[in-house]
Coordinates of C-alpha atoms in Angstrom, one line a residue:
M1 CA 86.3 102.5 -16.8
I2 CA 88.4 101.9 -13.7
A3 CA 89.9 105.3 -12.9
G4 CA 91.0 107.6 -10.0
S5 CA 92.5 106.7 -6.7
I6 CA 93.1 102.9 -6.6
V7 CA 94.4 101.7 -3.2
A8 CA 97.0 99.0 -3.3
L9 CA 95.5 97.5 -0.1
V10 CA 97.6 95.9 2.6
T11 CA 96.8 92.4 3.9
P12 CA 96.3 92.8 7.7
M13 CA 97.9 90.1 9.9
D14 CA 98.2 89.4 13.6
A15 CA 101.5 89.4 15.5
Q16 CA 102.1 85.7 14.5
G17 CA 101.5 86.5 10.8
G18 CA 98.0 85.0 10.6
L19 CA 95.5 86.7 8.4
D20 CA 93.3 89.2 10.3
W21 CA 89.9 89.1 8.7
D22 CA 88.3 91.6 11.1
S23 CA 90.9 94.2 10.2
L24 CA 90.5 93.5 6.5
S25 CA 86.8 94.2 6.8
K26 CA 87.5 97.4 8.7
L27 CA 90.0 98.6 6.0
V28 CA 87.5 97.9 3.2
D29 CA 84.9 100.0 5.1
F30 CA 87.4 102.7 5.6
H31 CA 88.0 103.0 1.9
L32 CA 84.4 102.9 1.0
Q33 CA 83.7 105.7 3.4
E34 CA 86.7 107.8 2.4
G35 CA 86.1 108.0 -1.3
T36 CA 88.6 105.5 -2.7
H37 CA 87.6 104.7 -6.3
A38 CA 88.9 101.1 -6.6
I39 CA 90.8 98.5 -4.6
V40 CA 93.7 96.3 -5.5
A41 CA 93.6 93.1 -3.4
V42 CA 96.8 91.1 -2.9
G43 CA 99.2 93.1 -5.0
T44 CA 102.8 93.8 -3.9
T45 CA 101.5 95.9 -1.0
G46 CA 99.2 93.0 -0.1
E47 CA 102.3 90.7 0.4
S48 CA 101.2 88.5 -2.4
A49 CA 104.6 86.8 -2.4
T50 CA 104.1 85.3 1.0
L51 CA 100.4 84.3 0.8
S52 CA 99.5 80.7 -0.1
V53 CA 97.2 80.3 -3.2
A54 CA 94.3 79.5 -0.9
E55 CA 94.9 82.6 1.3
H56 CA 95.4 84.8 -1.9
I57 CA 92.0 83.8 -3.3
E58 CA 90.2 84.0 0.0
V59 CA 91.4 87.7 0.5
I60 CA 90.1 88.5 -3.0
R61 CA 86.8 86.8 -2.3
R62 CA 86.2 88.5 0.9
V63 CA 87.1 92.0 -0.5
V64 CA 84.8 91.4 -3.5
D65 CA 81.9 90.2 -1.3
Q66 CA 82.2 93.1 1.1
V67 CA 82.5 95.8 -1.6
N68 CA 79.5 94.2 -3.3
G69 CA 79.8 96.1 -6.5
R70 CA 80.1 99.6 -5.0
I71 CA 83.6 100.1 -6.5
P72 CA 85.8 97.9 -8.7
V73 CA 88.0 95.3 -7.2
I74 CA 91.2 94.5 -9.0
A75 CA 92.9 91.2 -8.0
G76 CA 96.7 90.9 -8.0
T77 CA 97.4 87.7 -9.9
G78 CA 100.8 88.1 -11.3
A79 CA 103.6 85.4 -11.0
N80 CA 106.9 84.5 -12.5
S81 CA 105.4 81.3 -13.6
T82 CA 103.0 81.7 -16.5
S83 CA 100.9 78.7 -15.4
E84 CA 100.6 80.0 -11.8
A85 CA 99.5 83.4 -13.1
V86 CA 96.8 81.7 -15.2
E87 CA 95.7 79.7 -12.1
L88 CA 95.5 82.8 -9.9
T89 CA 93.7 84.8 -12.6
E90 CA 91.1 82.0 -13.2
N91 CA 90.5 81.9 -9.4
A92 CA 90.2 85.7 -9.2
K93 CA 87.6 85.6 -12.0
S94 CA 85.6 82.9 -10.2
A95 CA 85.8 85.0 -7.0
G96 CA 84.1 87.9 -8.8
A97 CA 87.0 90.3 -9.3
D98 CA 86.4 93.1 -11.9
A99 CA 89.9 93.0 -13.3
C100 CA 93.4 91.5 -12.6
L101 CA 96.7 93.2 -12.1
L102 CA 99.7 91.2 -13.4
V103 CA 103.2 92.1 -12.4
T104 CA 106.1 91.4 -14.8
P105 CA 107.8 88.0 -14.0
Y106 CA 110.4 88.6 -11.3
Y107 CA 113.8 86.8 -10.9
N108 CA 113.5 85.0 -14.3
K109 CA 114.6 88.0 -16.3
P110 CA 112.7 87.2 -19.5
T111 CA 113.3 88.9 -22.8
Q112 CA 110.8 91.4 -24.2
E113 CA 109.4 88.6 -26.4
G114 CA 109.1 86.4 -23.4
L115 CA 107.1 89.2 -21.6
Y116 CA 104.9 89.6 -24.7
L117 CA 104.1 85.9 -24.9
H118 CA 103.6 85.5 -21.1
F119 CA 101.0 88.3 -20.9
K120 CA 99.4 87.3 -24.2
H121 CA 99.0 83.7 -23.0
I122 CA 97.3 84.8 -19.8
A123 CA 95.0 87.2 -21.6
E124 CA 93.9 84.5 -24.0
A125 CA 93.5 81.9 -21.3
V126 CA 91.2 83.9 -18.9
A127 CA 88.4 86.1 -20.1
I128 CA 88.7 88.9 -17.5
P129 CA 90.1 92.5 -18.0
Q130 CA 93.8 92.5 -17.3
I131 CA 96.2 95.3 -16.3
L132 CA 100.0 95.0 -16.8
Y133 CA 102.3 96.1 -14.0
N134 CA 105.8 97.3 -14.6
V135 CA 107.9 97.8 -11.5
P136 CA 111.6 97.1 -12.5
G137 CA 112.8 98.4 -9.1
R138 CA 111.4 95.3 -7.5
T139 CA 111.3 92.7 -10.3
V140 CA 114.6 93.5 -12.1
C141 CA 112.5 93.2 -15.3
D142 CA 111.6 96.3 -17.3
M143 CA 108.7 96.0 -19.8
L144 CA 109.7 98.5 -22.5
P145 CA 107.2 100.8 -24.3
D146 CA 107.4 98.9 -27.5
T147 CA 106.2 95.7 -25.7
V148 CA 103.5 97.7 -23.9
E149 CA 102.3 98.9 -27.3
R150 CA 102.2 95.4 -28.7
L151 CA 100.3 94.1 -25.7
S152 CA 97.8 97.0 -25.7
K153 CA 96.4 95.4 -28.9
V154 CA 95.6 92.1 -27.2
P155 CA 91.9 91.7 -26.3
N156 CA 91.2 92.1 -22.6
I157 CA 94.5 93.7 -21.8
I158 CA 93.1 97.1 -20.8
G159 CA 95.9 99.0 -19.2
I160 CA 99.2 99.2 -17.4
K161 CA 100.4 100.3 -13.9
E162 CA 103.7 102.1 -14.8
A163 CA 105.6 102.3 -11.6
T164 CA 109.0 103.5 -12.8
G165 CA 108.3 107.1 -11.7
D166 CA 109.9 108.2 -14.9
L167 CA 107.5 110.7 -16.5
K168 CA 109.3 110.6 -19.9
R169 CA 108.6 106.8 -19.9
G170 CA 105.0 107.5 -18.9
Q171 CA 104.6 110.0 -21.8
E172 CA 106.1 107.6 -24.3
V173 CA 103.7 104.9 -23.2
L174 CA 100.8 107.3 -23.5
D175 CA 101.9 108.3 -27.0
R176 CA 102.2 104.7 -28.2
V177 CA 98.8 103.3 -27.0
S178 CA 95.2 104.2 -27.9
K179 CA 93.2 106.6 -25.8
D180 CA 91.1 103.6 -24.6
F181 CA 94.2 101.9 -23.0
L182 CA 94.4 102.9 -19.3
V183 CA 97.7 104.1 -18.1
Y184 CA 98.0 104.3 -14.3
S185 CA 100.8 105.6 -12.2
G186 CA 102.3 103.3 -9.6
D187 CA 104.5 106.0 -8.1
D188 CA 102.8 108.3 -5.6
P189 CA 105.2 111.3 -5.8
T190 CA 104.9 111.6 -9.6
A191 CA 101.3 110.3 -10.0
V192 CA 99.7 113.8 -10.2
E193 CA 101.9 114.7 -13.2
L194 CA 101.2 111.5 -15.1
M195 CA 97.5 112.0 -14.6
L196 CA 97.8 115.6 -15.9
M197 CA 99.5 114.1 -19.0
G198 CA 96.5 111.8 -19.6
G199 CA 96.9 109.0 -17.1
K200 CA 93.7 107.5 -15.7
G201 CA 94.6 107.2 -12.0
N202 CA 97.0 106.1 -9.4
I203 CA 97.5 102.6 -7.9
S204 CA 98.6 104.0 -4.6
V205 CA 100.4 103.0 -1.4
T206 CA 99.7 106.4 0.2
A207 CA 96.0 105.9 -0.3
N208 CA 96.1 103.2 2.4
V209 CA 96.6 105.9 5.1
A210 CA 95.3 109.1 3.3
P211 CA 92.4 107.8 1.2
R212 CA 90.3 111.0 1.1
A213 CA 93.3 113.2 0.1
M214 CA 94.4 110.8 -2.6
S215 CA 90.8 110.7 -3.9
D216 CA 90.6 114.5 -4.0
L217 CA 94.0 114.6 -5.7
C218 CA 93.1 112.2 -8.4
K219 CA 89.8 113.8 -9.1
A220 CA 91.5 117.2 -9.5
A221 CA 94.3 115.9 -11.7
M222 CA 92.0 114.0 -14.0
A223 CA 89.7 117.1 -14.3
G224 CA 92.8 119.1 -15.4
D225 CA 92.8 121.2 -12.2
A226 CA 96.6 121.2 -11.9
E227 CA 96.8 123.9 -9.2
T228 CA 94.5 121.9 -6.7
A229 CA 96.1 118.5 -7.5
R230 CA 99.7 119.8 -7.1
A231 CA 98.8 121.6 -3.8
I232 CA 97.4 118.3 -2.4
N233 CA 100.4 116.4 -3.6
E234 CA 102.8 118.9 -2.0
R235 CA 101.0 118.4 1.3
L236 CA 101.3 114.7 0.9
M237 CA 104.9 114.6 -0.2
P238 CA 106.4 113.9 3.3
L239 CA 104.1 110.9 3.6
H240 CA 104.9 109.7 0.1
R241 CA 108.6 109.7 1.0
A242 CA 108.2 108.3 4.5
L243 CA 106.2 105.3 3.4
F244 CA 109.3 104.1 1.6
L245 CA 111.8 104.5 4.5
E246 CA 112.0 100.7 4.4
A247 CA 110.7 98.3 1.8
N248 CA 106.9 98.5 1.1
P249 CA 104.7 97.4 2.8
I250 CA 106.7 97.6 6.0
P251 CA 106.1 101.4 6.7
V252 CA 102.5 101.5 5.5
K253 CA 101.6 98.5 7.8
W254 CA 103.2 100.3 10.7
A255 CA 101.3 103.5 9.9
L256 CA 98.0 101.7 9.8
H257 CA 98.7 100.1 13.1
E258 CA 99.6 103.5 14.5
M259 CA 96.2 104.7 13.2
G260 CA 94.4 101.9 15.1
L261 CA 93.2 100.3 11.9
M262 CA 95.0 96.9 12.1
G263 CA 97.4 94.8 14.2
N264 CA 101.1 94.6 14.1
G265 CA 101.5 91.6 11.8
I266 CA 103.8 91.1 8.8
R267 CA 105.4 88.0 7.3
L268 CA 109.0 87.0 7.1
P269 CA 111.2 87.8 5.3
L270 CA 109.7 91.3 5.9
T271 CA 110.0 92.6 9.5
W272 CA 108.2 95.3 11.5
L273 CA 109.4 98.9 10.9
S274 CA 112.8 99.6 12.5
Q275 CA 112.7 101.7 15.6
S276 CA 114.9 104.4 14.0
F277 CA 112.2 105.0 11.3
Q278 CA 109.2 105.1 13.5
E279 CA 109.4 108.7 14.7
P280 CA 110.2 110.1 11.2
L281 CA 107.1 108.3 9.8
R282 CA 105.0 109.4 12.8
Q283 CA 106.0 113.0 12.1
A284 CA 105.2 112.7 8.4
M285 CA 101.8 111.4 9.3
R286 CA 101.2 114.3 11.7
Q287 CA 102.5 116.8 9.2
T288 CA 100.0 115.5 6.5
G289 CA 97.1 115.3 8.9
V290 CA 96.5 111.6 9.1
L291 CA 97.5 111.4 12.7
A292 CA 96.7 113.9 15.5

């Protein structure tokens, strides 16, 4: 079972926007050393929308090869074209990924039936464990609990990243699916509460810069140690908030650059963190102990 602190890994780039393979390797080592339980390669935080298919698959392949089976690697393979999602998922399977994370189709605004048929088609087309990803704040597409329940019965759809931050929604999903279906948080501030309700982990932005703390938080929450988990979460709350001062992954890439873990590259239409937000993020990093 893939569970615990699952980092939504950034894709390091140089100042011209080219992929920085040395920094990618450094980041993977960082997570292996700091107790991260699984890695998502080329999800939203990995700037999947601006990578070519060849780059997308090469990032997945390199992460899989470096991890070498020590922790699971989940490949982001969602798209708003069903055929493109199938292609990416097939390539991720060939690259050796343990599972795939598939975001709801953005921009198209499909019906709930369209969502069901989209994910069912991908699951039937590619024999690899697949995790749904619901993040209506970015996609303008909300997969409702009834649709999640239907999809949870499709072979090799094993879970969902529920990133609404709505704990009532999370509880409804948990109530509707079997105990074997993995419900993950995709919202750092509320993740501890979803795990205490029965969620199996957190697919996290914060884990990029505070992997040990997020690992400890997830272990405590999943063990039912609410006091420890909430205490860690309270300490991390300034960082949770500051990492969304601008659109993700703008702040987290700046933070990793500030920590000396990668260069200062990002791809248009995203831009480097605005000057006005740099000191507030730096202060949050110091407050939470990730920066001296």
